Amino acid sequence: MGAAAVISLAEVREKKQQVEFRQQLHERFDQWLDALEEQVKAPKPTLEQLTRTIWERRQELTGSLTEALVEQRYRAEQAQRSAPCPQCGRPVAARAVVSRTVDTLVGEVEVARPYFYCVPCGHGFAPLEATLGLAEGRKQFDLQRAAARLTAEVPYETARELFAELTGRQLGTERLHPLTNTVAAGLGVLDVAPTRHEIEEQIAAVAAGRRKPPILVLAIDGAQVPTRPETAQGSRPGRKKQRAKRARWQGQWREAKGFRCYLVDDDRSVHLLSWHQIQSDEELFAALRQIQAAGLIPEEQVRLCVVADGAPWIWNGVTQLFPTAQEILDYYHCSQHIHAVAELHYGTDAAAALEWVEATMARLFAGEVEGVLWGLPRLRPATDTAAAAIDKLLAYLRQHQHRLNYGAYRKAGYPLGSGGIEAAHKFICHARLKRSGAWWYVANSNHMLALRCAKYNGTFDRVFDRYKQTLLAKSQQKNVKK
Ligand SMILES: [Zn+2]
């Protein structure tokens, strides 16, 4: 009976605290309403007048509610009078409760937290900040996440405008640039890739109801992106007199090499994973090796095929890494080569050229590669240029002989072209990097590419969390070690 009475006393006290807390919240809400009514003077305001006023003042309310909740949940921490110094372990008495105002998506929030200062160590710390997971600066992680999402989509100046408009908070482009680059710093392919489990789920979804394992396409290609040298200053390549003092520099188009993995689901493709960077062949294949080692291309669950154009850097690496994959030379690149030869060989006789191209592609389609290889040296070129082009084509087709059986590939459901990777170039590289007047430092363009890959791979939030955890761990460390 005694125990029951004690519990009920505790319950009563808790109930009382809850009621008090609600009263406090209601008071804050009343104050907010008073201010609102003060502002809307018209007796019959339009809906827009009302919503605009509420929209403008929304964060005063939501920020103040957040403040109250923090106060309620952390009463004990705010009353903490002593804490061990993270450096020497001595107990340190609280100096004072110091308030710090932070900026969040729901408005400004004032956080009162006791501050400790260990005199022998000369070290100040506030344990409640770590518990709350506060960012060091004023702008908290929710705002930073929203800003990074925006800058990955639109140019910095537009991002700044939209950010202010949508969040009601300000972040200048001088903050947006470093934020974006810090979030993306050091990202590798495994950081932006989905997990093996996520990939297997996608495979299972496409495989459902099929007799054969689904086709997983690995497409590899390069895309040109506009870069500027590391030494370049200013916004445009050397032009105009007023810029003459700045070092002149030339913008340069460089190849972002990338790969994309996707599943073929009838006429739909299911994106799995993209990785594009301005990088060497070796770096691209190192990334492919990493995802292979992580089991992200589960070859035993799919029919793997690799589609690429004839770029020599691609196929050697592919054959080494995926010896059993179905290799396909991009049909359109192949037909372009054949077109080029036809134009040189038939000259002004366009009809004959077209007829020959169609016959040649039809033979390739029918699996008669040997026949094409037999016929080419038997053409009688009228010029040396045509002869050289025919020799080149012959070498090209011989080299890719086992990648040209287009009819059979189509019958089996494989894609014949690298349209899948060209689409990825468009939505990952071009959409954000190719803007008039934009020339990117290589490091920054790789940061942007990594963030855009993360977005399309469905891992943007994971990437941001990684950044956040790194910063939190750093400020923790600062607290422990000076
Ligand atoms: Zn100390």
XYZ file of C-alpha atoms and ligand atoms in Angstrom:
483
model
C 0.000 0.000 0.000
C 2.900 2.312 0.887
C 4.579 1.688 -2.495
C 1.342 2.457 -4.327
C 1.048 5.766 -2.478
C 4.660 6.766 -3.396
C 4.073 6.028 -7.091
C 0.888 7.988 -7.140
C 2.647 10.960 -5.481
C 5.318 10.892 -8.178
C 2.587 10.658 -10.752
C 0.830 13.625 -9.287
C 4.025 15.672 -9.427
C 4.667 14.645 -13.019
C 1.096 15.496 -13.969
C 1.474 18.898 -12.341
C 4.669 19.590 -14.297
C 2.954 18.612 -17.502
C 0.086 20.975 -16.838
C 2.511 23.791 -16.051
C 4.422 23.112 -19.240
C 1.250 23.191 -21.313
C 0.310 26.468 -19.677
C 3.681 27.910 -20.655
C 3.181 26.777 -24.241
C -0.277 28.318 -24.316
C 1.123 31.576 -23.000
C 3.665 31.684 -25.785
C 0.943 30.961 -28.302
C -1.208 33.768 -26.862
C 1.654 36.234 -27.156
C 2.125 35.212 -30.741
C -1.594 35.623 -31.478
C -1.544 39.092 -29.895
C 1.297 40.136 -32.183
C -0.520 38.667 -35.167
C -3.772 40.471 -34.433
C -1.832 43.670 -33.968
C -0.399 43.256 -37.451
C -3.623 42.361 -39.274
C -5.513 45.600 -38.790
C -8.173 45.173 -41.466
C -11.432 43.884 -39.924
C -12.118 41.725 -42.995
C -8.692 40.669 -44.301
C -8.424 38.601 -47.440
C -7.212 35.054 -47.083
C -3.932 36.089 -48.686
C -3.440 38.916 -46.161
C -3.923 36.391 -43.379
C -1.734 33.663 -44.801
C 1.045 36.089 -45.683
C 1.146 37.439 -42.145
C 1.071 33.979 -40.629
C 3.762 32.804 -43.067
C 5.972 35.749 -42.138
C 5.579 35.175 -38.401
C 5.398 31.365 -38.406
C 8.929 30.921 -37.158
C 8.408 33.106 -34.124
C 5.821 30.569 -33.018
C 7.579 27.365 -34.046
C 10.953 28.597 -32.805
C 9.483 29.517 -29.436
C 7.708 26.141 -29.118
C 11.004 24.404 -29.804
C 12.688 26.541 -27.186
C 10.038 25.545 -24.620
C 10.405 21.845 -25.465
C 14.180 22.013 -25.039
C 13.721 23.713 -21.695
C 11.246 21.072 -20.556
C 13.333 18.077 -21.625
C 16.666 19.385 -20.382
C 15.713 20.892 -17.060
C 18.176 18.651 -15.222
C 21.041 19.428 -17.630
C 20.382 23.139 -17.385
C 20.537 22.921 -13.605
C 23.818 20.970 -13.694
C 26.216 22.664 -11.266
C 29.326 20.589 -11.781
C 30.912 18.618 -14.629
C 34.224 16.805 -15.067
C 36.709 18.652 -17.268
C 37.065 16.660 -20.510
C 40.833 17.278 -20.435
C 41.973 16.683 -16.859
C 38.925 15.029 -15.320
C 38.749 17.478 -12.379
C 35.235 18.468 -11.353
C 34.518 21.994 -12.557
C 31.788 24.231 -11.186
C 29.331 25.799 -13.631
C 30.075 29.433 -14.373
C 26.666 30.568 -15.457
C 23.835 29.547 -17.664
C 24.656 31.211 -20.952
C 22.190 31.452 -23.781
C 23.102 30.812 -27.338
C 20.779 31.587 -30.239
C 20.825 29.168 -33.129
C 19.126 29.292 -36.518
C 16.960 26.375 -37.586
C 14.329 25.544 -40.184
C 11.644 26.328 -37.597
C 13.190 29.674 -36.681
C 15.561 31.055 -34.101
C 15.920 28.980 -30.969
C 17.560 30.245 -27.819
C 19.306 27.452 -25.985
C 20.264 28.095 -22.387
C 23.095 25.851 -21.295
C 25.475 25.952 -18.339
C 28.984 26.848 -19.290
C 32.027 25.325 -17.568
C 35.551 26.600 -17.545
C 38.499 24.657 -16.168
C 41.062 27.247 -15.074
C 44.164 24.959 -14.913
C 43.465 23.664 -18.430
C 42.201 26.970 -19.773
C 39.373 24.982 -21.332
C 35.710 25.927 -21.694
C 32.913 23.475 -22.503
C 29.135 23.101 -22.559
C 28.050 19.430 -22.355
C 24.426 20.143 -23.268
C 25.519 21.263 -26.734
C 26.899 17.818 -27.486
C 23.747 16.166 -26.138
C 21.597 18.354 -28.376
C 23.908 17.761 -31.346
C 24.330 21.476 -32.032
C 26.420 22.623 -34.963
C 29.219 24.994 -33.997
C 28.060 27.965 -36.018
C 24.706 29.654 -35.874
C 23.172 27.739 -38.801
C 22.066 24.329 -37.616
C 22.224 21.076 -39.549
C 18.611 21.120 -40.752
C 19.293 24.415 -42.547
C 22.611 23.176 -43.858
C 20.970 20.039 -45.235
C 18.318 22.078 -47.052
C 20.988 24.414 -48.440
C 23.125 21.547 -49.716
C 20.086 19.981 -51.410
C 19.418 23.260 -53.206
C 22.976 23.955 -54.305
C 23.187 20.455 -55.763
C 20.267 21.360 -58.026
C 20.590 24.980 -59.074
C 23.320 27.632 -59.444
C 24.519 29.172 -56.197
C 22.823 32.529 -56.709
C 19.456 30.870 -57.402
C 19.999 28.580 -54.425
C 20.562 31.611 -52.194
C 17.337 33.231 -53.384
C 15.227 30.083 -53.087
C 16.706 29.257 -49.713
C 15.667 32.637 -48.296
C 12.248 32.420 -49.874
C 11.440 28.875 -48.783
C 13.048 28.736 -45.356
C 12.698 32.337 -44.223
C 16.379 32.239 -43.213
C 19.377 33.773 -44.947
C 22.492 32.014 -46.237
C 24.795 33.968 -48.559
C 26.569 32.394 -51.516
C 29.865 32.940 -49.663
C 28.523 30.396 -47.128
C 26.864 28.107 -49.664
C 30.077 27.449 -51.609
C 32.152 26.143 -48.686
C 29.174 24.279 -47.237
C 28.637 22.335 -50.471
C 32.315 21.570 -50.841
C 32.679 20.473 -47.225
C 29.646 18.170 -47.382
C 31.105 16.524 -50.501
C 34.768 16.541 -49.464
C 36.404 13.137 -49.633
C 33.342 11.298 -50.934
C 34.184 8.049 -52.665
C 32.027 5.718 -54.687
C 31.093 3.612 -51.647
C 29.912 6.721 -49.780
C 27.377 7.543 -52.475
C 26.423 3.981 -53.401
C 23.300 2.257 -52.106
C 23.909 -0.709 -49.813
C 24.071 -4.258 -51.131
C 20.747 -4.920 -49.439
C 19.101 -1.985 -51.224
C 20.443 -3.131 -54.571
C 19.296 -6.703 -53.979
C 15.816 -5.447 -53.130
C 15.642 -3.621 -56.461
C 16.857 -6.739 -58.259
C 14.278 -8.899 -56.477
C 11.488 -6.465 -57.403
C 12.397 -6.604 -61.101
C 13.012 -10.369 -60.985
C 9.572 -11.118 -59.548
C 7.498 -13.183 -61.965
C 10.310 -13.673 -64.492
C 11.867 -16.941 -65.530
C 15.290 -15.501 -66.241
C 17.358 -13.293 -63.940
C 16.981 -9.591 -64.783
C 19.527 -7.815 -66.955
C 21.882 -5.491 -65.110
C 23.529 -3.022 -67.456
C 26.873 -1.494 -66.650
C 27.417 1.433 -69.011
C 30.702 3.329 -69.080
C 31.426 6.592 -70.855
C 32.888 10.066 -70.591
C 31.218 13.495 -70.761
C 32.832 16.877 -71.260
C 32.559 19.369 -68.403
C 33.824 22.978 -68.306
C 36.780 23.469 -65.961
C 39.135 26.270 -65.014
C 42.754 25.993 -63.904
C 43.469 26.009 -60.140
C 45.260 29.323 -60.539
C 42.256 31.037 -62.146
C 40.530 33.912 -60.404
C 37.399 35.811 -61.249
C 34.258 34.537 -62.839
C 35.073 34.545 -66.552
C 38.032 33.629 -68.702
C 40.346 36.561 -69.457
C 38.343 39.307 -71.117
C 37.696 43.051 -70.849
C 40.096 45.658 -69.638
C 38.919 45.847 -66.042
C 39.846 42.219 -65.629
C 43.279 42.699 -67.129
C 44.894 42.919 -63.696
C 43.694 39.454 -62.823
C 45.571 36.523 -64.206
C 44.127 35.568 -67.578
C 43.072 32.026 -67.859
C 41.529 29.705 -70.370
C 38.537 27.546 -69.623
C 39.100 23.928 -70.524
C 36.679 21.122 -71.320
C 37.655 17.976 -69.493
C 36.242 14.508 -69.534
C 34.205 13.355 -66.558
C 34.450 9.592 -66.718
C 31.595 7.694 -65.242
C 29.629 4.521 -65.022
C 26.020 3.757 -64.381
C 24.408 0.496 -63.290
C 20.749 -0.024 -64.019
C 18.270 -2.833 -64.401
C 16.236 -3.445 -67.530
C 12.569 -3.816 -66.605
C 10.842 -4.232 -69.990
C 10.916 -0.759 -71.503
C 11.776 0.910 -68.202
C 15.199 1.208 -66.644
C 15.638 1.045 -62.886
C 18.568 3.161 -61.748
C 20.882 1.518 -59.223
C 24.131 3.405 -59.029
C 26.083 6.142 -60.793
C 29.587 7.426 -60.229
C 31.006 10.247 -62.342
C 34.195 12.181 -61.698
C 36.902 13.994 -63.601
C 39.298 11.116 -63.092
C 41.767 8.823 -64.788
C 40.887 5.425 -66.268
C 42.688 3.803 -63.350
C 40.589 5.722 -60.839
C 37.369 4.776 -62.599
C 38.297 1.101 -62.603
C 39.456 1.316 -58.997
C 35.958 2.581 -58.158
C 34.419 -0.290 -60.131
C 36.626 -2.748 -58.260
C 35.443 -1.263 -54.973
C 31.782 -1.720 -55.767
C 32.467 -5.204 -57.092
C 34.292 -6.105 -53.869
C 31.402 -4.673 -51.833
C 29.018 -7.008 -53.654
C 27.141 -4.134 -55.277
C 27.095 -5.912 -58.654
C 25.724 -9.308 -57.568
C 26.554 -11.171 -60.759
C 24.975 -14.405 -59.566
C 21.537 -12.738 -59.355
C 21.537 -10.966 -62.721
C 22.582 -11.243 -66.323
C 25.341 -8.658 -66.419
C 26.041 -6.804 -69.614
C 28.488 -4.008 -70.309
C 27.703 -1.396 -72.953
C 30.237 1.177 -74.089
C 31.600 2.818 -77.196
C 34.941 1.847 -78.696
C 37.105 3.982 -76.381
C 40.195 1.828 -75.805
C 40.473 2.718 -72.105
C 37.189 1.024 -71.386
C 37.287 -2.526 -72.685
C 40.574 -3.832 -71.286
C 39.479 -2.991 -67.772
C 35.995 -4.385 -68.293
C 37.218 -7.733 -69.555
C 39.541 -8.069 -66.585
C 36.915 -7.162 -63.991
C 33.864 -8.870 -65.450
C 35.138 -11.728 -67.628
C 31.731 -13.387 -67.925
C 29.676 -10.279 -68.691
C 27.961 -9.912 -72.047
C 29.921 -7.157 -73.803
C 28.127 -4.919 -76.293
C 29.663 -2.232 -78.481
C 27.281 0.698 -78.568
C 25.212 0.230 -81.737
C 25.002 3.948 -82.583
C 28.713 4.555 -82.251
C 29.320 1.529 -84.435
C 26.888 2.736 -87.087
C 28.492 6.206 -87.004
C 31.845 4.651 -87.901
C 30.234 2.760 -90.767
C 28.462 5.951 -91.954
C 31.745 7.826 -91.992
C 33.372 5.184 -94.199
C 30.361 5.110 -96.529
C 30.552 8.885 -97.044
C 34.236 8.708 -97.942
C 33.884 5.662 -100.145
C 30.738 6.553 -102.083
C 31.377 10.303 -102.171
C 28.458 12.120 -103.781
C 26.411 8.991 -104.379
C 24.360 9.342 -101.209
C 21.887 6.642 -102.185
C 24.628 4.051 -102.674
C 26.246 5.097 -99.367
C 22.992 4.686 -97.472
C 22.281 1.347 -99.114
C 25.696 0.049 -98.118
C 25.334 1.291 -94.513
C 21.949 -0.384 -94.182
C 23.180 -3.637 -95.687
C 26.226 -3.639 -93.388
C 24.207 -2.939 -90.236
C 21.658 -5.582 -91.275
C 24.443 -8.137 -91.604
C 25.805 -7.232 -88.185
C 22.283 -7.487 -86.821
C 21.946 -10.947 -88.348
C 25.182 -12.066 -86.696
C 27.184 -12.062 -89.923
C 30.204 -10.239 -88.555
C 32.494 -12.549 -90.502
C 30.765 -11.582 -93.731
C 31.260 -7.880 -93.044
C 34.905 -8.443 -92.180
C 35.300 -10.423 -95.413
C 33.615 -7.768 -97.565
C 35.392 -4.654 -96.287
C 38.859 -5.374 -97.784
C 37.138 -6.162 -101.083
C 35.747 -2.642 -101.510
C 37.719 -0.728 -104.140
C 38.319 2.693 -102.586
C 38.743 5.548 -105.045
C 40.949 7.623 -102.741
C 43.722 7.053 -100.219
C 41.580 8.699 -97.540
C 38.797 6.222 -98.179
C 41.285 3.349 -98.152
C 42.685 4.474 -94.797
C 39.191 4.845 -93.345
C 38.260 1.350 -94.500
C 41.397 -0.093 -92.888
C 40.581 1.717 -89.672
C 37.020 0.447 -89.655
C 38.248 -3.066 -90.318
C 40.581 -2.867 -87.320
C 37.784 -1.418 -85.174
C 35.309 -4.162 -86.105
C 37.925 -6.898 -85.650
C 38.763 -5.572 -82.213
C 35.105 -5.579 -81.172
C 34.083 -8.633 -83.198
C 32.530 -10.413 -80.200
C 30.526 -7.309 -79.219
C 28.597 -6.839 -82.453
C 25.967 -9.583 -82.500
C 23.123 -7.067 -82.208
C 20.229 -9.266 -83.321
C 20.985 -11.880 -80.695
C 21.438 -9.237 -77.991
C 18.083 -7.674 -78.780
C 16.385 -11.065 -78.769
C 17.797 -11.719 -75.287
C 16.544 -8.330 -74.069
C 19.894 -6.533 -73.796
C 20.146 -2.834 -74.673
C 22.094 -2.159 -77.858
C 23.099 1.394 -77.089
C 24.616 3.389 -74.311
C 21.542 5.656 -74.087
C 21.426 4.761 -70.397
C 24.738 6.406 -69.621
C 24.082 9.330 -71.925
C 20.942 10.038 -69.914
C 23.080 9.915 -66.758
C 25.502 12.429 -68.263
C 22.570 14.696 -68.849
C 21.009 14.531 -65.399
C 24.191 14.197 -63.367
C 26.831 16.221 -65.229
C 25.237 18.607 -67.675
C 22.150 19.720 -65.783
C 24.213 21.327 -63.034
C 27.736 21.853 -64.407
C 27.085 23.114 -67.915
C 25.774 26.620 -67.303
C 26.614 29.591 -69.413
C 29.690 31.298 -67.988
C 30.323 28.590 -65.386
C 33.849 27.177 -65.310
C 34.562 24.865 -62.410
C 37.686 24.129 -60.465
C 38.246 20.398 -60.912
C 37.949 19.691 -57.169
C 34.674 21.604 -56.922
C 33.219 19.973 -60.010
C 34.024 16.555 -58.555
C 32.327 17.570 -55.311
C 29.234 18.605 -57.220
C 29.283 15.421 -59.296
C 29.533 13.308 -56.138
C 26.527 15.080 -54.589
C 24.496 14.653 -57.744
C 25.376 10.961 -57.912
C 24.272 10.666 -54.268
C 20.984 12.322 -55.112
C 20.212 9.948 -57.980
C 21.522 6.938 -56.047
C 19.095 7.793 -53.251
C 21.887 8.340 -50.733
C 21.928 12.117 -50.312
C 20.700 12.016 -46.713
C 23.300 9.390 -45.833
C 26.004 11.580 -47.342
C 24.801 14.559 -45.358
C 24.664 12.526 -42.132
C 28.262 11.491 -42.705
C 29.244 15.167 -42.915
C 27.239 15.981 -39.805
C 28.733 13.135 -37.765
C 32.230 14.203 -38.809
C 31.626 17.764 -37.612
C 30.033 16.635 -34.352
C 32.916 14.263 -33.666
C 35.359 17.099 -34.371
C 33.740 19.452 -31.890
C 33.641 16.598 -29.356
C 37.343 16.066 -29.874
C 38.012 19.750 -29.463
C 36.351 19.389 -26.091
C 38.543 16.488 -25.055
C 41.884 17.513 -26.513
C 43.093 20.949 -27.215
Zn 40.898 20.603 -16.796
